[in-house]
JSON list of C-alpha atoms in Angstrom, two decimals:
[
{"chain": "D", "resi": 1, "resn": "MET", "atom": "CA", "xyz": [0.00, 0.00, 0.00]},
{"chain": "D", "resi": 2, "resn": "GLY", "atom": "CA", "xyz": [1.03, 3.58, -0.56]},
{"chain": "D", "resi": 3, "resn": "LYS", "atom": "CA", "xyz": [1.33, 6.65, 1.60]},
{"chain": "D", "resi": 4, "resn": "ARG", "atom": "CA", "xyz": [-1.48, 7.36, 4.08]},
{"chain": "D", "resi": 5, "resn": "GLN", "atom": "CA", "xyz": [-3.84, 10.08, 2.87]},
{"chain": "D", "resi": 6, "resn": "LYS", "atom": "CA", "xyz": [-6.67, 12.22, 4.21]},
{"chain": "D", "resi": 7, "resn": "TRP", "atom": "CA", "xyz": [-9.93, 13.07, 2.51]},
{"chain": "D", "resi": 8, "resn": "THR", "atom": "CA", "xyz": [-9.57, 16.07, 0.20]},
{"chain": "D", "resi": 9, "resn": "ARG", "atom": "CA", "xyz": [-12.73, 17.24, -1.51]},
{"chain": "D", "resi": 10, "resn": "GLY", "atom": "CA", "xyz": [-11.96, 17.53, -5.24]},
{"chain": "D", "resi": 11, "resn": "ALA", "atom": "CA", "xyz": [-8.91, 15.26, -5.13]},
{"chain": "D", "resi": 12, "resn": "VAL", "atom": "CA", "xyz": [-8.56, 12.81, -8.01]},
{"chain": "D", "resi": 13, "resn": "VAL", "atom": "CA", "xyz": [-7.31, 9.30, -7.22]},
{"chain": "D", "resi": 14, "resn": "THR", "atom": "CA", "xyz": [-6.00, 6.43, -9.30]},
{"chain": "D", "resi": 15, "resn": "VAL", "atom": "CA", "xyz": [-8.05, 3.22, -9.07]},
{"chain": "D", "resi": 16, "resn": "PRO", "atom": "CA", "xyz": [-6.06, 0.10, -10.08]},
{"chain": "D", "resi": 17, "resn": "LEU", "atom": "CA", "xyz": [-7.71, -2.35, -12.47]},
{"chain": "D", "resi": 18, "resn": "GLY", "atom": "CA", "xyz": [-4.86, -4.86, -12.87]},
{"chain": "D", "resi": 19, "resn": "ASP", "atom": "CA", "xyz": [-2.73, -5.78, -15.89]},
{"chain": "D", "resi": 20, "resn": "GLY", "atom": "CA", "xyz": [-1.14, -2.32, -15.79]},
{"chain": "D", "resi": 21, "resn": "PHE", "atom": "CA", "xyz": [-4.45, -0.50, -16.30]},
{"chain": "D", "resi": 22, "resn": "HIS", "atom": "CA", "xyz": [-6.19, 1.95, -14.01]},
{"chain": "D", "resi": 23, "resn": "THR", "atom": "CA", "xyz": [-9.01, 4.46, -14.00]},
{"chain": "D", "resi": 24, "resn": "TYR", "atom": "CA", "xyz": [-9.76, 7.49, -11.89]},
{"chain": "D", "resi": 25, "resn": "ALA", "atom": "CA", "xyz": [-12.25, 8.80, -9.35]},
{"chain": "D", "resi": 26, "resn": "GLN", "atom": "CA", "xyz": [-12.81, 12.14, -7.67]},
{"chain": "D", "resi": 27, "resn": "MET", "atom": "CA", "xyz": [-13.52, 12.68, -3.98]},
{"chain": "D", "resi": 28, "resn": "LEU", "atom": "CA", "xyz": [-16.83, 14.48, -3.51]},
{"chain": "D", "resi": 29, "resn": "GLU", "atom": "CA", "xyz": [-18.48, 14.80, -0.08]},
{"chain": "D", "resi": 30, "resn": "ASP", "atom": "CA", "xyz": [-16.98, 12.20, 2.26]},
{"chain": "D", "resi": 31, "resn": "PRO", "atom": "CA", "xyz": [-17.42, 9.22, 1.62]},
{"chain": "D", "resi": 32, "resn": "GLU", "atom": "CA", "xyz": [-18.67, 9.70, -1.96]},
{"chain": "D", "resi": 33, "resn": "TYR", "atom": "CA", "xyz": [-16.57, 9.28, -5.10]},
{"chain": "D", "resi": 34, "resn": "ALA", "atom": "CA", "xyz": [-17.38, 9.99, -8.74]},
{"chain": "D", "resi": 35, "resn": "PHE", "atom": "CA", "xyz": [-15.88, 7.35, -11.09]},
{"chain": "D", "resi": 36, "resn": "PHE", "atom": "CA", "xyz": [-14.94, 8.38, -14.61]},
{"chain": "D", "resi": 37, "resn": "ASP", "atom": "CA", "xyz": [-14.75, 6.39, -17.84]},
{"chain": "D", "resi": 38, "resn": "CYS", "atom": "CA", "xyz": [-11.04, 6.54, -18.57]},
{"chain": "D", "resi": 39, "resn": "LYS", "atom": "CA", "xyz": [-9.43, 3.09, -18.42]},
{"chain": "D", "resi": 40, "resn": "THR", "atom": "CA", "xyz": [-5.80, 3.70, -19.35]},
{"chain": "D", "resi": 41, "resn": "GLN", "atom": "CA", "xyz": [-2.17, 2.82, -18.76]},
{"chain": "D", "resi": 42, "resn": "ASP", "atom": "CA", "xyz": [-1.20, 6.49, -19.03]},
{"chain": "D", "resi": 43, "resn": "ALA", "atom": "CA", "xyz": [-0.96, 9.05, -16.26]},
{"chain": "D", "resi": 44, "resn": "LEU", "atom": "CA", "xyz": [-3.63, 11.68, -16.89]},
{"chain": "D", "resi": 45, "resn": "PRO", "atom": "CA", "xyz": [-3.83, 15.13, -15.29]},
{"chain": "D", "resi": 46, "resn": "ALA", "atom": "CA", "xyz": [-6.69, 15.62, -12.82]},
{"chain": "D", "resi": 47, "resn": "VAL", "atom": "CA", "xyz": [-8.43, 18.22, -15.03]},
{"chain": "D", "resi": 48, "resn": "THR", "atom": "CA", "xyz": [-8.45, 15.78, -17.95]},
{"chain": "D", "resi": 49, "resn": "VAL", "atom": "CA", "xyz": [-9.93, 13.03, -15.78]},
{"chain": "D", "resi": 50, "resn": "VAL", "atom": "CA", "xyz": [-12.93, 15.09, -14.64]},
{"chain": "D", "resi": 51, "resn": "SER", "atom": "CA", "xyz": [-13.75, 15.98, -18.25]},
{"chain": "D", "resi": 52, "resn": "ARG", "atom": "CA", "xyz": [-14.34, 12.30, -19.05]},
{"chain": "D", "resi": 53, "resn": "PRO", "atom": "CA", "xyz": [-17.86, 10.76, -18.92]},
{"chain": "D", "resi": 54, "resn": "LEU", "atom": "CA", "xyz": [-19.17, 9.81, -15.48]},
{"chain": "D", "resi": 55, "resn": "LEU", "atom": "CA", "xyz": [-19.70, 6.09, -14.89]},
{"chain": "D", "resi": 56, "resn": "PHE", "atom": "CA", "xyz": [-21.29, 6.24, -11.43]},
{"chain": "D", "resi": 57, "resn": "ARG", "atom": "CA", "xyz": [-21.12, 7.75, -7.96]},
{"chain": "D", "resi": 58, "resn": "LEU", "atom": "CA", "xyz": [-20.63, 5.53, -4.91]},
{"chain": "D", "resi": 59, "resn": "TRP", "atom": "CA", "xyz": [-19.96, 5.78, -1.21]},
{"chain": "D", "resi": 60, "resn": "VAL", "atom": "CA", "xyz": [-16.66, 4.00, -0.51]},
{"chain": "D", "resi": 61, "resn": "MET", "atom": "CA", "xyz": [-14.96, 2.78, 2.67]},
{"chain": "D", "resi": 62, "resn": "ARG", "atom": "CA", "xyz": [-12.34, 5.15, 4.05]},
{"chain": "D", "resi": 63, "resn": "TYR", "atom": "CA", "xyz": [-9.44, 2.72, 3.69]},
{"chain": "D", "resi": 64, "resn": "ALA", "atom": "CA", "xyz": [-9.55, 3.11, -0.11]},
{"chain": "D", "resi": 65, "resn": "HIS", "atom": "CA", "xyz": [-7.68, 6.39, 0.31]},
{"chain": "D", "resi": 66, "resn": "SER", "atom": "CA", "xyz": [-6.47, 6.36, 3.93]},
{"chain": "D", "resi": 67, "resn": "THR", "atom": "CA", "xyz": [-4.14, 3.40, 3.29]},
{"chain": "D", "resi": 68, "resn": "GLY", "atom": "CA", "xyz": [-2.97, 4.83, -0.03]},
{"chain": "D", "resi": 69, "resn": "ARG", "atom": "CA", "xyz": [-4.63, 2.04, -2.01]},
{"chain": "D", "resi": 70, "resn": "TRP", "atom": "CA", "xyz": [-6.04, 4.74, -4.30]},
{"chain": "D", "resi": 71, "resn": "PRO", "atom": "CA", "xyz": [-3.29, 7.38, -4.46]},
{"chain": "D", "resi": 72, "resn": "LYS", "atom": "CA", "xyz": [-4.12, 11.01, -5.11]},
{"chain": "D", "resi": 73, "resn": "ILE", "atom": "CA", "xyz": [-2.78, 12.48, -8.35]},
{"chain": "D", "resi": 74, "resn": "GLY", "atom": "CA", "xyz": [-4.05, 16.04, -7.96]},
{"chain": "D", "resi": 75, "resn": "VAL", "atom": "CA", "xyz": [-7.09, 18.20, -7.35]},
{"chain": "D", "resi": 76, "resn": "ALA", "atom": "CA", "xyz": [-9.64, 19.43, -9.89]},
{"chain": "D", "resi": 77, "resn": "PRO", "atom": "CA", "xyz": [-12.78, 21.55, -9.61]},
{"chain": "D", "resi": 78, "resn": "ILE", "atom": "CA", "xyz": [-15.90, 19.50, -8.91]},
{"chain": "D", "resi": 79, "resn": "LEU", "atom": "CA", "xyz": [-18.43, 19.84, -11.73]},
{"chain": "D", "resi": 80, "resn": "THR", "atom": "CA", "xyz": [-21.71, 21.51, -10.76]},
{"chain": "D", "resi": 81, "resn": "THR", "atom": "CA", "xyz": [-23.63, 18.34, -11.63]},
{"chain": "D", "resi": 82, "resn": "LEU", "atom": "CA", "xyz": [-21.48, 16.38, -9.16]},
{"chain": "D", "resi": 83, "resn": "GLN", "atom": "CA", "xyz": [-22.21, 18.83, -6.34]},
{"chain": "D", "resi": 84, "resn": "GLU", "atom": "CA", "xyz": [-25.89, 17.93, -6.32]},
{"chain": "D", "resi": 85, "resn": "PRO", "atom": "CA", "xyz": [-27.06, 15.09, -4.03]},
{"chain": "D", "resi": 86, "resn": "VAL", "atom": "CA", "xyz": [-27.93, 11.82, -5.71]},
{"chain": "D", "resi": 87, "resn": "TRP", "atom": "CA", "xyz": [-31.11, 9.83, -5.10]},
{"chain": "D", "resi": 88, "resn": "ARG", "atom": "CA", "xyz": [-30.43, 6.30, -3.83]},
{"chain": "D", "resi": 89, "resn": "TYR", "atom": "CA", "xyz": [-32.65, 3.53, -2.55]},
{"chain": "D", "resi": 90, "resn": "ASN", "atom": "CA", "xyz": [-32.54, 1.52, 0.64]},
{"chain": "D", "resi": 91, "resn": "GLN", "atom": "CA", "xyz": [-34.60, -1.65, 1.12]},
{"chain": "D", "resi": 92, "resn": "ASP", "atom": "CA", "xyz": [-35.35, -2.37, 4.77]},
{"chain": "D", "resi": 93, "resn": "PRO", "atom": "CA", "xyz": [-34.02, -5.88, 5.61]},
{"chain": "D", "resi": 94, "resn": "LEU", "atom": "CA", "xyz": [-36.69, -6.40, 8.31]},
{"chain": "D", "resi": 95, "resn": "ARG", "atom": "CA", "xyz": [-39.55, -4.99, 6.21]},
{"chain": "D", "resi": 96, "resn": "PRO", "atom": "CA", "xyz": [-38.41, -5.63, 2.63]},
{"chain": "D", "resi": 97, "resn": "GLN", "atom": "CA", "xyz": [-41.66, -4.22, 1.28]},
{"chain": "D", "resi": 98, "resn": "ASP", "atom": "CA", "xyz": [-40.36, -0.83, 2.52]},
{"chain": "D", "resi": 99, "resn": "ILE", "atom": "CA", "xyz": [-38.01, 0.77, 0.02]},
{"chain": "D", "resi": 100, "resn": "ARG", "atom": "CA", "xyz": [-36.87, 4.30, 0.83]},
{"chain": "D", "resi": 101, "resn": "ILE", "atom": "CA", "xyz": [-35.81, 6.72, -1.89]},
{"chain": "D", "resi": 102, "resn": "THR", "atom": "CA", "xyz": [-33.27, 8.95, -0.20]},
{"chain": "D", "resi": 103, "resn": "PHE", "atom": "CA", "xyz": [-30.26, 11.23, -0.40]},
{"chain": "D", "resi": 104, "resn": "ASP", "atom": "CA", "xyz": [-28.73, 10.10, 2.90]},
{"chain": "D", "resi": 105, "resn": "GLY", "atom": "CA", "xyz": [-29.52, 6.37, 3.03]},
{"chain": "D", "resi": 106, "resn": "CYS", "atom": "CA", "xyz": [-32.00, 6.68, 5.90]},
{"chain": "D", "resi": 107, "resn": "ASN", "atom": "CA", "xyz": [-34.71, 9.29, 5.51]},
{"chain": "D", "resi": 108, "resn": "GLY", "atom": "CA", "xyz": [-36.96, 9.59, 2.52]},
{"chain": "D", "resi": 109, "resn": "PRO", "atom": "CA", "xyz": [-40.32, 8.69, 1.05]},
{"chain": "D", "resi": 110, "resn": "LEU", "atom": "CA", "xyz": [-41.37, 5.13, 0.42]},
{"chain": "D", "resi": 111, "resn": "GLY", "atom": "CA", "xyz": [-40.82, 4.07, -3.16]},
{"chain": "D", "resi": 112, "resn": "SER", "atom": "CA", "xyz": [-41.47, 1.15, -5.47]},
{"chain": "D", "resi": 113, "resn": "LEU", "atom": "CA", "xyz": [-39.23, -1.18, -7.46]},
{"chain": "D", "resi": 114, "resn": "THR", "atom": "CA", "xyz": [-39.91, 1.04, -10.48]},
{"chain": "D", "resi": 115, "resn": "ASP", "atom": "CA", "xyz": [-38.70, 4.09, -8.54]},
{"chain": "D", "resi": 116, "resn": "CYS", "atom": "CA", "xyz": [-35.37, 2.31, -7.96]},
{"chain": "D", "resi": 117, "resn": "GLU", "atom": "CA", "xyz": [-34.59, 1.86, -11.65]},
{"chain": "D", "resi": 118, "resn": "GLY", "atom": "CA", "xyz": [-31.36, 3.65, -12.50]},
{"chain": "D", "resi": 119, "resn": "LEU", "atom": "CA", "xyz": [-30.56, 4.41, -8.85]},
{"chain": "D", "resi": 120, "resn": "GLU", "atom": "CA", "xyz": [-27.67, 3.11, -6.77]},
{"chain": "D", "resi": 121, "resn": "CYS", "atom": "CA", "xyz": [-28.25, 1.25, -3.53]},
{"chain": "D", "resi": 122, "resn": "ALA", "atom": "CA", "xyz": [-27.49, 3.33, -0.43]},
{"chain": "D", "resi": 123, "resn": "ALA", "atom": "CA", "xyz": [-24.44, 1.22, 0.45]},
{"chain": "D", "resi": 124, "resn": "VAL", "atom": "CA", "xyz": [-20.82, 1.89, 1.33]},
{"chain": "D", "resi": 125, "resn": "TRP", "atom": "CA", "xyz": [-18.58, -0.18, -0.96]},
{"chain": "D", "resi": 126, "resn": "ASP", "atom": "CA", "xyz": [-15.24, -1.79, -0.16]},
{"chain": "D", "resi": 127, "resn": "PRO", "atom": "CA", "xyz": [-12.57, -0.58, -2.61]},
{"chain": "D", "resi": 128, "resn": "GLU", "atom": "CA", "xyz": [-11.93, -4.10, -3.93]},
{"chain": "D", "resi": 129, "resn": "HIS", "atom": "CA", "xyz": [-15.64, -4.41, -4.77]},
{"chain": "D", "resi": 130, "resn": "VAL", "atom": "CA", "xyz": [-15.56, -1.09, -6.64]},
{"chain": "D", "resi": 131, "resn": "GLU", "atom": "CA", "xyz": [-12.50, -2.32, -8.56]},
{"chain": "D", "resi": 132, "resn": "SER", "atom": "CA", "xyz": [-14.37, -5.53, -9.42]},
{"chain": "D", "resi": 133, "resn": "ARG", "atom": "CA", "xyz": [-17.36, -3.49, -10.62]},
{"chain": "D", "resi": 134, "resn": "LEU", "atom": "CA", "xyz": [-15.10, -1.36, -12.82]},
{"chain": "D", "resi": 135, "resn": "LYS", "atom": "CA", "xyz": [-13.39, -4.48, -14.26]},
{"chain": "D", "resi": 136, "resn": "SER", "atom": "CA", "xyz": [-16.84, -5.94, -15.06]},
{"chain": "D", "resi": 137, "resn": "HIS", "atom": "CA", "xyz": [-17.84, -2.70, -16.75]},
{"chain": "D", "resi": 138, "resn": "TYR", "atom": "CA", "xyz": [-14.77, -2.68, -18.97]},
{"chain": "D", "resi": 139, "resn": "ALA", "atom": "CA", "xyz": [-15.17, -6.40, -19.72]},
{"chain": "D", "resi": 140, "resn": "GLY", "atom": "CA", "xyz": [-18.77, -5.75, -20.78]},
{"chain": "D", "resi": 141, "resn": "VAL", "atom": "CA", "xyz": [-20.24, -8.21, -18.28]},
{"chain": "D", "resi": 142, "resn": "PRO", "atom": "CA", "xyz": [-22.75, -7.68, -15.46]},
{"chain": "D", "resi": 143, "resn": "CYS", "atom": "CA", "xyz": [-21.23, -7.10, -12.03]},
{"chain": "D", "resi": 144, "resn": "ARG", "atom": "CA", "xyz": [-22.48, -9.73, -9.61]},
{"chain": "D", "resi": 145, "resn": "LEU", "atom": "CA", "xyz": [-22.09, -7.32, -6.67]},
{"chain": "D", "resi": 146, "resn": "THR", "atom": "CA", "xyz": [-24.28, -4.69, -8.32]},
{"chain": "D", "resi": 147, "resn": "LEU", "atom": "CA", "xyz": [-26.86, -7.35, -9.17]},
{"chain": "D", "resi": 148, "resn": "SER", "atom": "CA", "xyz": [-26.87, -8.59, -5.55]},
{"chain": "D", "resi": 149, "resn": "LEU", "atom": "CA", "xyz": [-27.72, -5.08, -4.32]},
{"chain": "D", "resi": 150, "resn": "ARG", "atom": "CA", "xyz": [-30.76, -4.64, -6.59]},
{"chain": "D", "resi": 151, "resn": "PRO", "atom": "CA", "xyz": [-34.02, -4.41, -4.65]},
{"chain": "D", "resi": 152, "resn": "ARG", "atom": "CA", "xyz": [-35.87, -7.67, -4.47]},
{"chain": "D", "resi": 153, "resn": "VAL", "atom": "CA", "xyz": [-39.53, -8.39, -5.00]},
{"chain": "D", "resi": 154, "resn": "VAL", "atom": "CA", "xyz": [-41.36, -9.51, -1.86]},
{"chain": "D", "resi": 155, "resn": "ASP", "atom": "CA", "xyz": [-44.78, -10.99, -1.25]},
{"chain": "D", "resi": 156, "resn": "VAL", "atom": "CA", "xyz": [-46.58, -8.97, 1.41]}
]
């Protein structure tokens, strides 16, 4: 692992993908990252990274950056669209018929399975799971972790 790092809003980090490839993410509001579509073997400047298309935004465990697993390469302005909160869903494990549509993972109106389409689950990801999701994306195959987090249909 690399040098220990603190959270820096706007910092761009390198996310390893294996086989000499990597991509990049930007630190938003702790613990959220924006992941950009830029699989490469080259070192890109932070301002170039944030001009690439957005893949997704996820909450990620602190040790992704604090251990230096994802090293910082610089800081770039956060795009206005990335400063807005993102709707996510949270399915109650004790009352699975209750699905909340929320910004913060806890509070929000009840929603339906249809309301969850296109939304991320309100979950904090381990960095290795994010790396696996990115590898699946670039391989053009479904990510089993993302599929496992989809809301499930329940009989009431």
